[in-house]
Amino acid sequence: MKVELAASLLWAATACVAPPETLEPRVLERGMVVCEHELAAQVGRTVLEQGGTAVDAAVATALALAVVYPQAGNLGGGGFALVVDAAGRARCLDFRECAPAGASGARVFDAEGVRHPDWLLWSPHAVGVPGSPAGLALLLEECGSGRFTLAQLCAPAIDLAERGFAVDGELHDDLCDKEDRARLLRSAAARERFYPRGAALERGDVLVQRDLAQTLRRYANEGAAGFYGGATAASIVAELERAALALPEGSRVGWVTLDDLRGYRALWREPLRAEFRAREVISMPPPSSGGIIVLQTLALLERLAPSAKTFDAEYAHWAIEAWRRAFAERAAVMGDPGFVEVPVDELLSARWLDRAHASMQDRATPEVQASDLHEGSNTTHLSVVDAWGNAVALTTTLNSSFGSGMLVEGAGFLLNNELDDFALGDGLRNQFGLVGGAANAIEPGKRPLSSMTPTVVRRAGRVELVLGSPGGPRIVTSVAQVLLRCLVFDEPLESAVRAPRLHQQWSPAETWIERGWPAEFVSELRGRGHELDERVQPFGRVQAIRVSPDGSVEGASDPRGGGAALGTRQR
Ligand code: DON
């Protein structure tokens, strides 16, 4: 019911909008929005039905997610968007958070020199300068159809924040998660918002967020300046100062300031592109590690098992070995390209593939090192296609589920804890068990290395697949597995997304394995020397769209989550 309100509000604002005249709306039969919350998908679909393009719809969907999916939808986080238009032009927008000017590696040490890695999850030292408000505004300004203002695309989100929406089972369950709850309860504003009666909001409670509606209004009216300056910026800094009181006195420096906020810019990046099985695979370059690793995986499997017929244990063995080598490189050489020279061409070269290939055997090689190859709950994804053949893959995150747990008092949104994505050094693992070195060490203004992998596949001159996922490093392997199932084994999209998954990230040496694989598959992998961790929760929540050659559009929202795939009858 709330969504009908949001939709009608948008309708009222844009009732006379016709499709952009310069575009021929006959390339595809329909448009589609797939994301992790049905209310947000409905907002995006309404924009498509009102004549909006995939970019217009993606912006409105992302803003709605910031209201109805506080676990990961955000204003206080960041992300990446890959936009591919009907002519095949592709652009990547990097609106990843960056470290504040005062950040240093010392931020996790107290005055006695004791290290506190947990500060990177809940304290002001965890928070990167938010990128989403700048990113979404720039995306609309440079790639939108021009038929919708930012204010129009903010309207449904404002409506959902002001009138409220019914809490679903997933939000209730996530608020009950032990670690997420502990982080949220540190923040007075988060406590009041999500645990109003001393316990987590229940399914069916109506969550009203008037302060968030006000913040969105300032953003709607003034654009990015309405977030990075004025009342919103002041509230962010005040919240960080309040939260810092929980830290020992000598450690209360170096977090996000008004200057950091004013100075934030989203950046355009050149997408990575590779040929694969008569397609073009387009994905995110650094500061994501995801595009490189996905392209390395596809290329290695094409060499190792060119005629495989199914995703069987032998194929899985090669995939695991490919990830082991690719993630070793991630830890060694990948970081923000504004600070370190990431050898992207080398990592995607025939020479790298030759060396990786030559180092593989029929059995697991848990001892592989990056130098052997070199000479020298939370994020969310949305996929949209429109009737003109444009596509957007957008992944956005607060990092942990509910980010740092710090809800900005008076402004109503959660702040990220993205700085945990920097390498801690000394072999220390971050919350995803990732290790890294100097290439991903924290520096002022630097963006932490990411695994977010928004990806688009084109075939015969048009978009065929749009996908991405949450899941930290599991994003990369989840996206790779869905691509392999669709492109190599021709599996239907829904079953490719649903299929059980594996994950391997070089260190630790064990491979994660979801439930649902046949027993013989598991024992064959063990027989090849793979140490398997079967105790894992389901991982990755792929949100994908496939366009058939006849133009029909199919969406798949991963059954591991509670999202929705909504198509339009747009022509
Ligand atoms: O950018 C990254 O790689 C991480 N901050 C993503 C975190 C994530 O996917 C958590 N979600 N489940």
PDB file of N, CA, C and O and ligand atoms in Angstrom, residues 96 330 377-379 397 399-400 418 421 432 449-452 469-473 475, ligand 1:
ATOM      1  N   ARG A  96      33.015   5.019  -4.346  1.00  0.00           N
ATOM      2  CA  ARG A  96      33.534   4.345  -3.167  1.00  0.00           C
ATOM      3  C   ARG A  96      33.900   5.383  -2.115  1.00  0.00           C
ATOM      4  O   ARG A  96      34.409   6.472  -2.453  1.00  0.00           O
ATOM      5  N   ARG A 330      45.362 -10.318  -5.649  1.00  0.00           N
ATOM      6  CA  ARG A 330      44.566  -9.264  -5.001  1.00  0.00           C
ATOM      7  C   ARG A 330      45.304  -8.768  -3.766  1.00  0.00           C
ATOM      8  O   ARG A 330      45.482  -7.574  -3.547  1.00  0.00           O
ATOM      9  N   SER A 377      26.355  -9.285   6.420  1.00  0.00           N
ATOM     10  CA  SER A 377      25.660  -9.013   6.062  1.00  0.00           C
ATOM     11  C   SER A 377      25.165  -8.061   5.819  1.00  0.00           C
ATOM     12  O   SER A 377      24.398  -8.077   6.270  1.00  0.00           O
ATOM     13  N   ASN A 378      27.580  -5.505   4.914  1.00  0.00           N
ATOM     14  CA  ASN A 378      26.525  -5.887   3.965  1.00  0.00           C
ATOM     15  C   ASN A 378      26.528  -4.926   2.790  1.00  0.00           C
ATOM     16  O   ASN A 378      26.833  -3.756   2.903  1.00  0.00           O
ATOM     17  N   THR A 379      26.109  -5.490   1.771  1.00  0.00           N
ATOM     18  CA  THR A 379      26.166  -4.795   0.498  1.00  0.00           C
ATOM     19  C   THR A 379      24.903  -5.143  -0.243  1.00  0.00           C
ATOM     20  O   THR A 379      24.241  -6.110   0.109  1.00  0.00           O
ATOM     21  N   THR A 397      27.164  -0.217  -0.730  1.00  0.00           N
ATOM     22  CA  THR A 397      27.449  -0.889   0.543  1.00  0.00           C
ATOM     23  C   THR A 397      27.713   0.076   1.684  1.00  0.00           C
ATOM     24  O   THR A 397      28.147   1.208   1.477  1.00  0.00           O
ATOM     25  N   ASN A 399      29.435  -1.674   3.995  1.00  0.00           N
ATOM     26  CA  ASN A 399      30.406  -2.702   4.384  1.00  0.00           C
ATOM     27  C   ASN A 399      29.721  -3.741   5.267  1.00  0.00           C
ATOM     28  O   ASN A 399      29.064  -4.625   4.741  1.00  0.00           O
ATOM     29  N   SER A 400      29.836  -3.682   6.600  1.00  0.00           N
ATOM     30  CA  SER A 400      29.088  -4.641   7.425  1.00  0.00           C
ATOM     31  C   SER A 400      27.601  -4.369   7.275  1.00  0.00           C
ATOM     32  O   SER A 400      27.193  -3.293   6.837  1.00  0.00           O
ATOM     33  N   GLU A 418      33.616   1.221   6.096  1.00  0.00           N
ATOM     34  CA  GLU A 418      34.348   0.757   4.914  1.00  0.00           C
ATOM     35  C   GLU A 418      35.853   0.707   5.110  1.00  0.00           C
ATOM     36  O   GLU A 418      36.560   0.009   4.384  1.00  0.00           O
ATOM     37  N   ASP A 421      38.057  -2.312   4.994  1.00  0.00           N
ATOM     38  CA  ASP A 421      38.490  -2.932   3.733  1.00  0.00           C
ATOM     39  C   ASP A 421      39.949  -2.625   3.397  1.00  0.00           C
ATOM     40  O   ASP A 421      40.512  -3.195   2.471  1.00  0.00           O
ATOM     41  N   PHE A 432      36.381 -10.025   6.549  1.00  0.00           N
ATOM     42  CA  PHE A 432      36.110 -11.068   5.561  1.00  0.00           C
ATOM     43  C   PHE A 432      37.263 -12.074   5.472  1.00  0.00           C
ATOM     44  O   PHE A 432      37.322 -12.881   4.549  1.00  0.00           O
ATOM     45  N   LEU A 449      40.425  -1.100  -1.227  1.00  0.00           N
ATOM     46  CA  LEU A 449      40.181  -2.109  -2.263  1.00  0.00           C
ATOM     47  C   LEU A 449      38.848  -2.796  -1.997  1.00  0.00           C
ATOM     48  O   LEU A 449      38.525  -3.118  -0.857  1.00  0.00           O
ATOM     49  N   SER A 450      38.109  -3.028  -3.068  1.00  0.00           N
ATOM     50  CA  SER A 450      36.759  -3.591  -2.947  1.00  0.00           C
ATOM     51  C   SER A 450      36.653  -4.893  -3.728  1.00  0.00           C
ATOM     52  O   SER A 450      37.460  -5.169  -4.614  1.00  0.00           O
ATOM     53  N   SER A 451      35.614  -5.657  -3.408  1.00  0.00           N
ATOM     54  CA  SER A 451      35.293  -6.849  -4.195  1.00  0.00           C
ATOM     55  C   SER A 451      34.018  -6.653  -5.009  1.00  0.00           C
ATOM     56  O   SER A 451      33.595  -7.582  -5.707  1.00  0.00           O
ATOM     57  N   MET A 452      33.408  -5.495  -4.904  1.00  0.00           N
ATOM     58  CA  MET A 452      32.125  -5.303  -5.603  1.00  0.00           C
ATOM     59  C   MET A 452      32.338  -5.404  -7.115  1.00  0.00           C
ATOM     60  O   MET A 452      33.260  -4.804  -7.653  1.00  0.00           O
ATOM     61  N   SER A 469      26.395  -8.678  -6.914  1.00  0.00           N
ATOM     62  CA  SER A 469      26.019  -9.359  -5.670  1.00  0.00           C
ATOM     63  C   SER A 469      26.643  -8.660  -4.475  1.00  0.00           C
ATOM     64  O   SER A 469      27.663  -7.987  -4.616  1.00  0.00           O
ATOM     65  N   PRO A 470      26.069  -8.847  -3.284  1.00  0.00           N
ATOM     66  CA  PRO A 470      26.810  -8.572  -2.051  1.00  0.00           C
ATOM     67  C   PRO A 470      27.619  -9.802  -1.657  1.00  0.00           C
ATOM     68  O   PRO A 470      27.512 -10.846  -2.317  1.00  0.00           O
ATOM     69  N   GLY A 471      28.397  -9.701  -0.568  1.00  0.00           N
ATOM     70  CA  GLY A 471      29.074 -10.888  -0.039  1.00  0.00           C
ATOM     71  C   GLY A 471      30.569 -10.728   0.178  1.00  0.00           C
ATOM     72  O   GLY A 471      31.271 -11.732   0.284  1.00  0.00           O
ATOM     73  N   GLY A 472      31.078  -9.478   0.232  1.00  0.00           N
ATOM     74  CA  GLY A 472      32.525  -9.312   0.429  1.00  0.00           C
ATOM     75  C   GLY A 472      33.260 -10.039  -0.684  1.00  0.00           C
ATOM     76  O   GLY A 472      32.839 -10.007  -1.845  1.00  0.00           O
ATOM     77  N   PRO A 473      34.343 -10.758  -0.364  1.00  0.00           N
ATOM     78  CA  PRO A 473      35.088 -11.460  -1.427  1.00  0.00           C
ATOM     79  C   PRO A 473      34.230 -12.506  -2.148  1.00  0.00           C
ATOM     80  O   PRO A 473      34.527 -12.872  -3.290  1.00  0.00           O
ATOM     81  N   ILE A 475      31.509 -12.016  -3.349  1.00  0.00           N
ATOM     82  CA  ILE A 475      30.873 -11.360  -4.502  1.00  0.00           C
ATOM     83  C   ILE A 475      31.513 -11.875  -5.788  1.00  0.00           C
ATOM     84  O   ILE A 475      30.838 -12.247  -6.748  1.00  0.00           O
TER      85      ILE A 475
HETATM   86  O1  DON B   1      33.682  -3.427  -1.016  1.00  0.00           O
HETATM   87  C1  DON B   1      33.771  -4.550  -0.530  1.00  0.00           C
HETATM   88  O2  DON B   1      34.372  -5.464  -1.045  1.00  0.00           O
HETATM   89  C2  DON B   1      33.044  -4.833   0.776  1.00  0.00           C
HETATM   90  N1  DON B   1      32.942  -3.631   1.546  1.00  0.00           N
HETATM   91  C3  DON B   1      31.714  -5.436   0.480  1.00  0.00           C
HETATM   92  C4  DON B   1      30.976  -5.838   1.733  1.00  0.00           C
HETATM   93  C5  DON B   1      29.928  -6.830   1.488  1.00  0.00           C
HETATM   94  O3  DON B   1      29.668  -7.234   0.391  1.00  0.00           O
HETATM   95  C6  DON B   1      29.224  -7.340   2.690  1.00  0.00           C
HETATM   96  N2  DON B   1      28.047  -8.041   2.272  1.00  0.00           N
HETATM   97  N3  DON B   1      27.556  -9.009   2.466  1.00  0.00           N
END
